[in-house]
Short mmCIF file of C-alpha atoms and ligand atoms in Angstrom, two decimals:
data_model
loop_
_atom_site.label_atom_id
_atom_site.label_comp_id
_atom_site.label_asym_id
_atom_site.label_seq_id
_atom_site.Cartn_x
_atom_site.Cartn_y
_atom_site.Cartn_z
CA UNK A 122 -74.32 -46.87 -6.61
CA UNK A 123 -71.95 -48.21 -4.05
CA UNK A 124 -69.71 -49.65 -6.75
CA UNK A 125 -69.78 -46.32 -8.60
CA UNK A 126 -68.69 -44.47 -5.45
CA UNK A 127 -65.81 -46.93 -4.87
CA UNK A 128 -64.74 -46.54 -8.50
CA UNK A 129 -64.82 -42.74 -8.25
CA UNK A 130 -62.79 -42.87 -5.05
CA UNK A 131 -60.10 -45.06 -6.60
CA UNK A 132 -59.99 -42.89 -9.71
CA UNK A 133 -59.66 -39.74 -7.61
CA UNK A 134 -56.94 -41.24 -5.38
CA UNK A 135 -54.98 -42.32 -8.50
CA UNK A 136 -55.19 -38.87 -10.05
CA UNK A 137 -54.19 -37.27 -6.76
CA UNK A 138 -51.06 -39.40 -6.62
CA UNK A 139 -50.13 -38.76 -10.22
CA UNK A 140 -50.66 -34.96 -10.02
CA UNK A 141 -47.23 -33.35 -10.31
CA UNK A 142 -47.99 -29.70 -9.66
CA UNK A 143 -50.16 -27.62 -7.38
CA UNK A 144 -52.21 -26.64 -10.42
CA UNK A 145 -52.82 -30.22 -11.54
CA UNK A 146 -53.89 -31.14 -8.03
CA UNK A 147 -56.25 -28.16 -7.79
CA UNK A 148 -57.84 -29.33 -11.05
CA UNK A 149 -58.35 -32.78 -9.53
CA UNK A 150 -60.02 -31.20 -6.48
CA UNK A 151 -62.39 -29.18 -8.64
CA UNK A 152 -63.13 -32.17 -10.89
CA UNK A 153 -64.03 -34.62 -8.10
CA UNK A 154 -65.28 -32.51 -5.22
CA UNK A 155 -66.72 -29.55 -7.07
CA UNK A 156 -70.47 -28.91 -7.34
CA UNK A 157 -70.51 -30.27 -10.85
CA UNK A 158 -68.28 -33.22 -10.01
CA UNK A 159 -69.23 -36.95 -10.31
CA UNK A 160 -69.58 -37.49 -6.55
CA UNK A 161 -72.17 -34.74 -6.34
CA UNK A 162 -73.86 -36.32 -9.35
CA UNK A 163 -74.04 -39.67 -7.62
CA UNK A 164 -75.47 -38.06 -4.50
CA UNK A 165 -78.11 -36.34 -6.57
CA UNK A 166 -79.29 -39.82 -7.61
CA UNK A 167 -79.88 -40.77 -3.95
CA UNK A 168 -83.53 -39.71 -4.20
CA UNK A 169 -84.18 -42.71 -6.35
CA UNK A 170 -82.97 -45.14 -3.73
CA UNK A 171 -85.26 -46.95 -1.34
CA UNK A 172 -85.48 -45.01 1.96
CA UNK A 173 -83.64 -47.60 4.07
CA UNK A 174 -80.58 -47.52 1.82
CA UNK A 175 -80.18 -43.75 1.85
CA UNK A 176 -78.40 -43.35 5.22
CA UNK A 177 -75.92 -46.08 4.34
CA UNK A 178 -75.22 -44.53 0.95
CA UNK A 179 -75.04 -41.05 2.51
CA UNK A 180 -72.47 -42.28 5.02
CA UNK A 181 -70.44 -43.98 2.30
CA UNK A 182 -70.52 -40.87 0.13
CA UNK A 183 -69.28 -38.78 3.08
CA UNK A 184 -66.55 -41.33 3.73
CA UNK A 185 -65.42 -41.15 0.10
CA UNK A 186 -65.48 -37.38 0.21
CA UNK A 187 -63.47 -37.35 3.43
CA UNK A 188 -60.90 -39.82 2.16
CA UNK A 189 -60.45 -37.94 -1.11
CA UNK A 190 -60.18 -34.61 0.73
CA UNK A 191 -57.60 -35.99 3.14
CA UNK A 192 -55.52 -37.44 0.32
CA UNK A 193 -55.78 -34.14 -1.60
CA UNK A 194 -54.61 -32.15 1.42
CA UNK A 195 -51.69 -34.49 2.08
CA UNK A 196 -50.59 -34.40 -1.54
CA UNK A 197 -50.96 -30.60 -1.58
CA UNK A 198 -48.49 -30.25 1.30
CA UNK A 199 -45.94 -32.28 -0.64
CA UNK A 200 -46.46 -30.46 -3.93
CA UNK A 201 -46.37 -27.02 -2.32
CA UNK A 202 -43.11 -27.84 -0.58
CA UNK A 203 -41.69 -29.10 -3.85
CA UNK A 204 -42.71 -25.85 -5.55
CA UNK A 205 -41.03 -23.74 -2.86
CA UNK A 206 -37.85 -25.79 -3.08
CA UNK A 207 -37.70 -25.39 -6.82
CA UNK A 208 -38.24 -21.66 -6.51
CA UNK A 209 -35.46 -21.37 -3.93
CA UNK A 210 -33.15 -23.42 -6.07
CA UNK A 211 -33.72 -21.23 -9.10
CA UNK A 212 -33.03 -18.13 -7.02
CA UNK A 213 -29.80 -19.31 -5.40
CA UNK A 214 -26.86 -16.91 -5.69
CA UNK A 215 -23.53 -18.49 -6.51
CA UNK A 216 -21.39 -17.15 -3.70
CA UNK A 217 -18.42 -19.19 -4.83
CA UNK A 218 -17.46 -16.54 -7.43
CA UNK A 219 -14.01 -15.20 -6.57
CA UNK A 220 -14.15 -11.59 -5.32
CA UNK A 221 -12.31 -8.69 -6.85
CA UNK A 222 -9.00 -8.30 -5.01
CA UNK A 223 -8.67 -4.97 -3.21
CA UNK A 224 -5.72 -2.99 -4.49
CA UNK A 225 -3.37 -2.07 -1.70
CA UNK A 226 -0.88 0.73 -1.90
CA UNK A 227 2.81 0.44 -1.16
CA UNK A 228 5.48 2.78 0.08
CA UNK A 229 7.11 5.01 -2.51
CA UNK A 230 10.59 3.71 -3.41
CA UNK A 231 12.15 6.88 -1.99
CA UNK A 232 10.28 6.42 1.28
CA UNK A 233 11.64 2.89 1.44
CA UNK A 234 15.22 3.99 0.94
CA UNK A 235 14.87 6.83 3.46
CA UNK A 236 13.31 4.48 6.03
CA UNK A 237 16.02 1.89 5.50
CA UNK A 238 18.70 4.54 6.09
CA UNK A 239 16.84 5.92 9.11
CA UNK A 240 16.60 2.43 10.62
CA UNK A 241 20.31 1.89 10.21
CA UNK A 242 21.32 5.17 11.84
CA UNK A 243 18.72 4.86 14.60
CA UNK A 244 20.27 1.47 15.40
CA UNK A 245 23.62 3.25 15.80
CA UNK A 246 22.15 5.71 18.32
CA UNK A 247 21.39 8.65 16.02
CA UNK A 248 18.32 10.82 16.42
CA UNK A 249 16.23 12.12 13.56
CA UNK A 250 16.15 15.89 13.19
CA UNK A 251 14.11 18.12 10.92
CA UNK A 252 14.30 21.65 9.64
CA UNK A 253 12.26 24.04 7.51
CA UNK A 254 12.24 23.83 3.71
CA UNK A 255 11.75 27.58 3.50
CA UNK A 256 15.03 28.62 5.06
CA UNK A 257 17.01 31.68 6.01
CA UNK A 258 20.01 32.51 3.88
CA UNK A 259 21.88 32.57 7.17
CA UNK A 260 21.38 28.85 7.93
CA UNK A 261 21.52 27.68 4.32
CA UNK A 262 24.81 29.46 3.59
CA UNK A 263 26.32 31.87 6.10
CA UNK A 264 26.32 29.63 9.16
CA UNK A 265 27.89 26.98 6.93
CA UNK A 266 30.91 29.14 6.18
CA UNK A 267 29.47 30.45 2.93
CA UNK A 268 29.30 34.21 3.45
CA UNK A 269 27.40 36.43 1.02
CA UNK A 270 29.28 36.61 -2.26
CA UNK A 271 31.16 33.34 -1.66
CA UNK A 272 31.80 31.76 -5.07
CA UNK A 273 30.80 28.29 -3.83
CA UNK A 274 27.20 29.54 -3.51
CA UNK A 275 27.08 29.25 -7.29
CA UNK A 276 27.32 25.46 -7.00
CA UNK A 277 23.77 25.49 -5.62
CA UNK A 278 21.53 27.65 -7.80
CA UNK A 279 18.75 28.72 -5.47
CA UNK A 280 15.11 29.74 -5.43
CA UNK A 281 15.15 32.98 -3.44
CA UNK A 282 11.88 34.20 -1.93
CA UNK A 283 13.30 37.41 -0.50
CA UNK A 284 16.90 38.48 -0.26
CA UNK A 285 17.25 36.63 3.03
CA UNK A 286 14.86 33.72 2.55
CA UNK A 287 15.11 30.86 0.07
CA UNK A 288 14.05 27.26 -0.48
CA UNK A 289 16.87 25.32 1.15
CA UNK A 290 19.35 23.98 -1.39
CA UNK A 291 20.53 21.17 0.88
CA UNK A 292 19.77 19.65 4.30
CA UNK A 293 23.00 21.10 5.76
CA UNK A 294 21.19 24.09 7.36
CA UNK A 295 19.79 21.54 9.83
CA UNK A 296 23.41 21.06 10.99
CA UNK A 297 23.65 24.73 11.89
CA UNK A 298 20.18 24.83 13.47
CA UNK A 299 20.82 21.70 15.56
CA UNK A 300 24.19 22.94 16.78
CA UNK A 301 22.69 26.28 17.72
CA UNK A 302 19.85 24.55 19.60
CA UNK A 303 22.13 22.09 21.43
CA UNK A 304 24.25 24.90 22.84
CA UNK A 305 27.61 23.17 22.84
CA UNK A 306 26.38 19.64 23.70
CA UNK A 307 27.40 16.53 21.71
CA UNK A 308 25.19 15.69 18.69
CA UNK A 309 24.35 12.57 16.70
CA UNK A 310 21.61 13.20 14.13
CA UNK A 311 20.45 12.40 10.68
CA UNK A 312 18.08 14.67 8.86
CA UNK A 313 16.06 13.53 5.83
CA UNK A 314 14.14 16.10 3.84
CA UNK A 315 13.29 17.85 0.60
CA UNK A 316 15.65 20.35 -1.01
CA UNK A 317 15.35 22.66 -4.02
CA UNK A 318 17.71 23.89 -6.73
CA UNK A 319 17.23 25.93 -9.85
CA UNK A 320 18.06 23.05 -12.19
CA UNK A 321 16.44 22.19 -15.49
CA UNK A 322 14.69 18.85 -15.02
CA UNK A 323 16.10 15.97 -17.03
CA UNK A 324 16.90 12.30 -16.44
CA UNK A 325 19.43 13.11 -13.71
CA UNK A 326 18.35 16.57 -12.47
CA UNK A 327 15.27 17.69 -10.62
CA UNK A 328 14.45 21.13 -9.19
CA UNK A 329 13.25 19.34 -6.06
CA UNK A 330 14.84 16.26 -4.59
CA UNK A 331 15.66 14.56 -1.31
CA UNK A 332 18.74 14.55 0.89
CA UNK A 333 19.78 12.90 4.11
CA UNK A 334 22.25 14.81 6.24
CA UNK A 335 24.30 13.26 9.01
CA UNK A 336 26.08 15.13 11.80
CA UNK A 337 28.09 13.85 14.72
CA UNK A 338 29.78 16.26 17.14
CA UNK A 339 31.58 15.19 20.26
CA UNK A 340 34.92 14.76 21.97
CA UNK A 341 37.60 13.13 19.91
CA UNK A 342 35.48 12.56 16.80
CA UNK A 343 37.90 11.77 14.00
CA UNK A 344 38.09 11.08 10.30
CA UNK A 345 38.41 7.36 11.10
CA UNK A 346 34.97 7.51 12.80
CA UNK A 347 33.54 9.01 9.63
CA UNK A 348 35.17 6.35 7.52
CA UNK A 349 33.93 3.49 9.74
CA UNK A 350 30.40 4.89 9.78
CA UNK A 351 30.30 5.29 6.00
CA UNK A 352 31.65 1.79 5.55
CA UNK A 353 28.86 0.30 7.69
CA UNK A 354 26.35 2.35 5.70
CA UNK A 355 27.74 1.20 2.33
CA UNK A 356 27.63 -2.47 3.32
CA UNK A 357 24.09 -2.21 4.71
CA UNK A 358 22.73 -0.48 1.61
CA UNK A 359 24.71 -2.14 -1.15
CA UNK A 360 25.96 -5.49 0.17
CA UNK A 361 28.45 -6.89 2.69
CA UNK A 362 31.39 -7.07 0.33
CA UNK A 363 31.33 -3.36 -0.59
CA UNK A 364 34.59 -1.47 -0.17
CA UNK A 365 34.58 2.29 0.19
CA UNK A 366 37.12 4.85 -0.88
CA UNK A 367 37.39 8.50 0.08
CA UNK A 368 38.56 11.05 -2.48
CA UNK A 369 39.57 14.61 -1.57
CA UNK A 370 36.86 17.14 -2.35
CA UNK A 371 35.69 20.58 -1.30
CA UNK A 372 32.74 21.82 0.74
CA UNK A 373 33.02 25.18 2.56
CA UNK A 374 31.50 23.68 5.73
CA UNK A 375 33.85 20.69 6.07
CA UNK A 376 37.63 20.51 6.26
CA UNK A 377 38.99 18.18 5.06
CA UNK A 378 36.20 17.27 2.65
CA UNK A 379 35.75 14.00 0.80
CA UNK A 380 33.59 12.24 -1.74
CA UNK A 381 32.80 8.65 -0.86
CA UNK A 382 32.74 5.99 -3.57
CA UNK A 383 31.69 2.36 -3.16
CA UNK A 384 33.14 -0.54 -5.10
CA UNK A 385 30.69 -1.36 -7.88
CA UNK A 386 27.97 -3.74 -6.65
CA UNK A 387 27.32 -4.98 -10.17
CA UNK A 388 30.80 -5.93 -11.37
CA UNK A 389 32.60 -6.02 -8.00
CA UNK A 390 35.14 -3.50 -9.27
CA UNK A 391 36.14 -4.92 -12.65
CA UNK A 392 34.36 -2.22 -14.64
CA UNK A 393 30.89 -2.28 -16.17
CA UNK A 394 28.17 0.07 -17.41
CA UNK A 395 26.91 0.90 -13.89
CA UNK A 396 30.33 2.16 -12.68
CA UNK A 397 31.24 3.54 -16.12
CA UNK A 398 34.16 1.11 -16.30
CA UNK A 399 35.87 2.64 -13.24
CA UNK A 400 34.90 -0.03 -10.69
CA UNK A 401 33.71 2.71 -8.32
CA UNK A 402 30.40 4.54 -7.83
CA UNK A 403 30.17 7.98 -6.26
CA UNK A 404 27.64 8.00 -3.41
CA UNK A 405 27.97 11.05 -1.15
CA UNK A 406 29.88 14.06 0.12
CA UNK A 407 31.28 14.27 3.63
CA UNK A 408 34.02 15.71 5.81
CA UNK A 409 35.10 16.94 9.22
CA UNK A 410 32.94 19.85 10.39
CA UNK A 411 34.81 23.08 9.67
CA UNK A 412 35.97 24.85 12.86
CA UNK A 413 34.30 28.06 11.65
CA UNK A 414 30.94 26.26 11.50
CA UNK A 415 31.39 24.93 15.04
CA UNK A 416 32.44 28.32 16.38
CA UNK A 417 29.59 30.19 14.66
CA UNK A 418 27.12 27.86 16.39
CA UNK A 419 28.78 28.44 19.77
CA UNK A 420 30.91 25.28 19.95
CA UNK A 421 34.50 25.29 21.20
CA UNK A 422 36.23 23.79 18.19
CA UNK A 423 39.35 23.05 20.27
CA UNK A 424 37.40 20.77 22.57
CA UNK A 425 34.76 19.26 20.26
CA UNK A 426 35.07 18.03 16.72
CA UNK A 427 32.63 16.43 14.34
CA UNK A 428 31.93 14.88 11.01
CA UNK A 429 29.07 15.42 8.58
CA UNK A 430 27.83 13.76 5.44
CA UNK A 431 25.09 14.41 2.91
CA UNK A 432 23.58 12.00 0.45
CA UNK A 433 20.78 11.82 -2.11
CA UNK A 434 18.22 9.04 -1.61
CA UNK A 435 17.15 9.40 -5.27
CA UNK A 436 20.65 8.47 -6.40
CA UNK A 437 20.77 5.55 -3.95
CA UNK A 438 17.34 4.29 -5.06
CA UNK A 439 18.31 4.67 -8.74
CA UNK A 440 21.43 2.60 -8.20
CA UNK A 441 19.77 -0.01 -6.00
CA UNK A 442 16.74 -0.57 -8.23
CA UNK A 443 18.25 0.26 -11.63
CA UNK A 444 15.98 3.31 -12.17
CA UNK A 445 17.16 5.31 -15.16
CA UNK A 446 15.24 8.56 -14.89
CA UNK A 447 14.91 10.65 -11.72
CA UNK A 448 11.58 12.03 -12.96
CA UNK A 449 9.95 8.64 -12.35
CA UNK A 450 10.02 9.44 -8.62
CA UNK A 451 7.78 12.46 -9.02
CA UNK A 452 5.30 11.73 -11.82
CA UNK A 453 3.26 9.23 -9.75
CA UNK A 454 2.85 6.72 -12.56
CA UNK A 455 1.37 3.63 -10.91
CA UNK A 456 3.14 1.39 -13.44
CA UNK A 457 6.37 2.59 -11.87
CA UNK A 458 5.21 2.77 -8.27
CA UNK A 459 3.67 -0.72 -8.13
CA UNK A 460 7.04 -2.26 -8.99
CA UNK A 461 8.13 -1.58 -5.44
CA UNK A 462 5.57 -3.70 -3.58
CA UNK A 463 6.83 -4.92 -0.25
CA UNK A 464 7.12 -8.66 -0.52
CA UNK A 465 7.47 -9.26 3.20
CA UNK A 466 4.36 -8.49 5.25
N1 LIG B 665 25.38 19.65 1.52
C1 LIG B 665 26.29 19.05 0.57
C2 LIG B 665 25.63 19.08 -0.81
O1 LIG B 665 24.44 19.23 -0.90
C3 LIG B 665 26.64 17.65 0.93
C4 LIG B 665 27.45 17.55 2.21
C5 LIG B 665 26.81 17.45 3.42
C6 LIG B 665 28.82 17.56 2.17
C7 LIG B 665 27.57 17.34 4.58
C8 LIG B 665 29.57 17.47 3.30
C9 LIG B 665 28.94 17.35 4.50
O2 LIG B 665 26.27 18.90 -1.81
#
């Protein structure tokens, strides 16, 4: 009986060690320690033993039981841990997958051009002024030396709201408003903003577009100051080797009036498709503030003089970035807009 118990113990210990899963090990436990197991069987045979051998055999049987139980428990800890590890492994999330990049917006190309121009003029000591888009006929025309019935009003087909109120056709009314507000003091402003004209929209016309007005009033302000200022502007926006030229023109609110051209930034003046073979590109209108305009706003035109200019950021952006249709600025097509990502951060 003793030999049988030893044999059962060794068998059980072997099976415990070779069990690979919690289930296999549980089966081993049931098989060897269960009520119908071989150890119990052996113990049932104890009755047949002589009385003096029973305690010894009982102790041995308990020892075997204890050893097998201990080994089972130890192996169970290992197998359970293994099972948990495998489960965790199978449930791991692969966090190394690249994320979806967040789309970031970028400034509208017009905003960029306007900000670039603002930065330049701010650096030259100008202030930024604003005025209403729904404007009085008085500021849009009359105070700019364009009385009612003046033929030059026809150059700017207007959206009238009432007889005396319209959507401003240019940013020049801000000249008149600023002069009136400054009460005879010197002025140095630029004014960016939206303007409206009754145009049929096509590749080069839009019923709403943007302008930037400039106005300088002070003692001894001359045409040469205007020319120097415009030259700095042209070089900053279109490259250091730009030349400018001033051609005589007409605006009722400036006298003399000029159009400013820059030497073509594509061909350098030899003639190409950008400058239509002339070597020059028209950029803006400007001139010396008309004495009537100064006087109407309460300025003494004998003592103070000034210059003014007006430009279209759309035109500047179209030239700078090679944009062929003005409508691209307003249709909000992301395929267009995302081409103007800021590269510098
Ligand atoms: N307001 C003029 C226009 O819209 C431009 C301009 C502004 C001309 C200032 C001279 C001086 O055409």
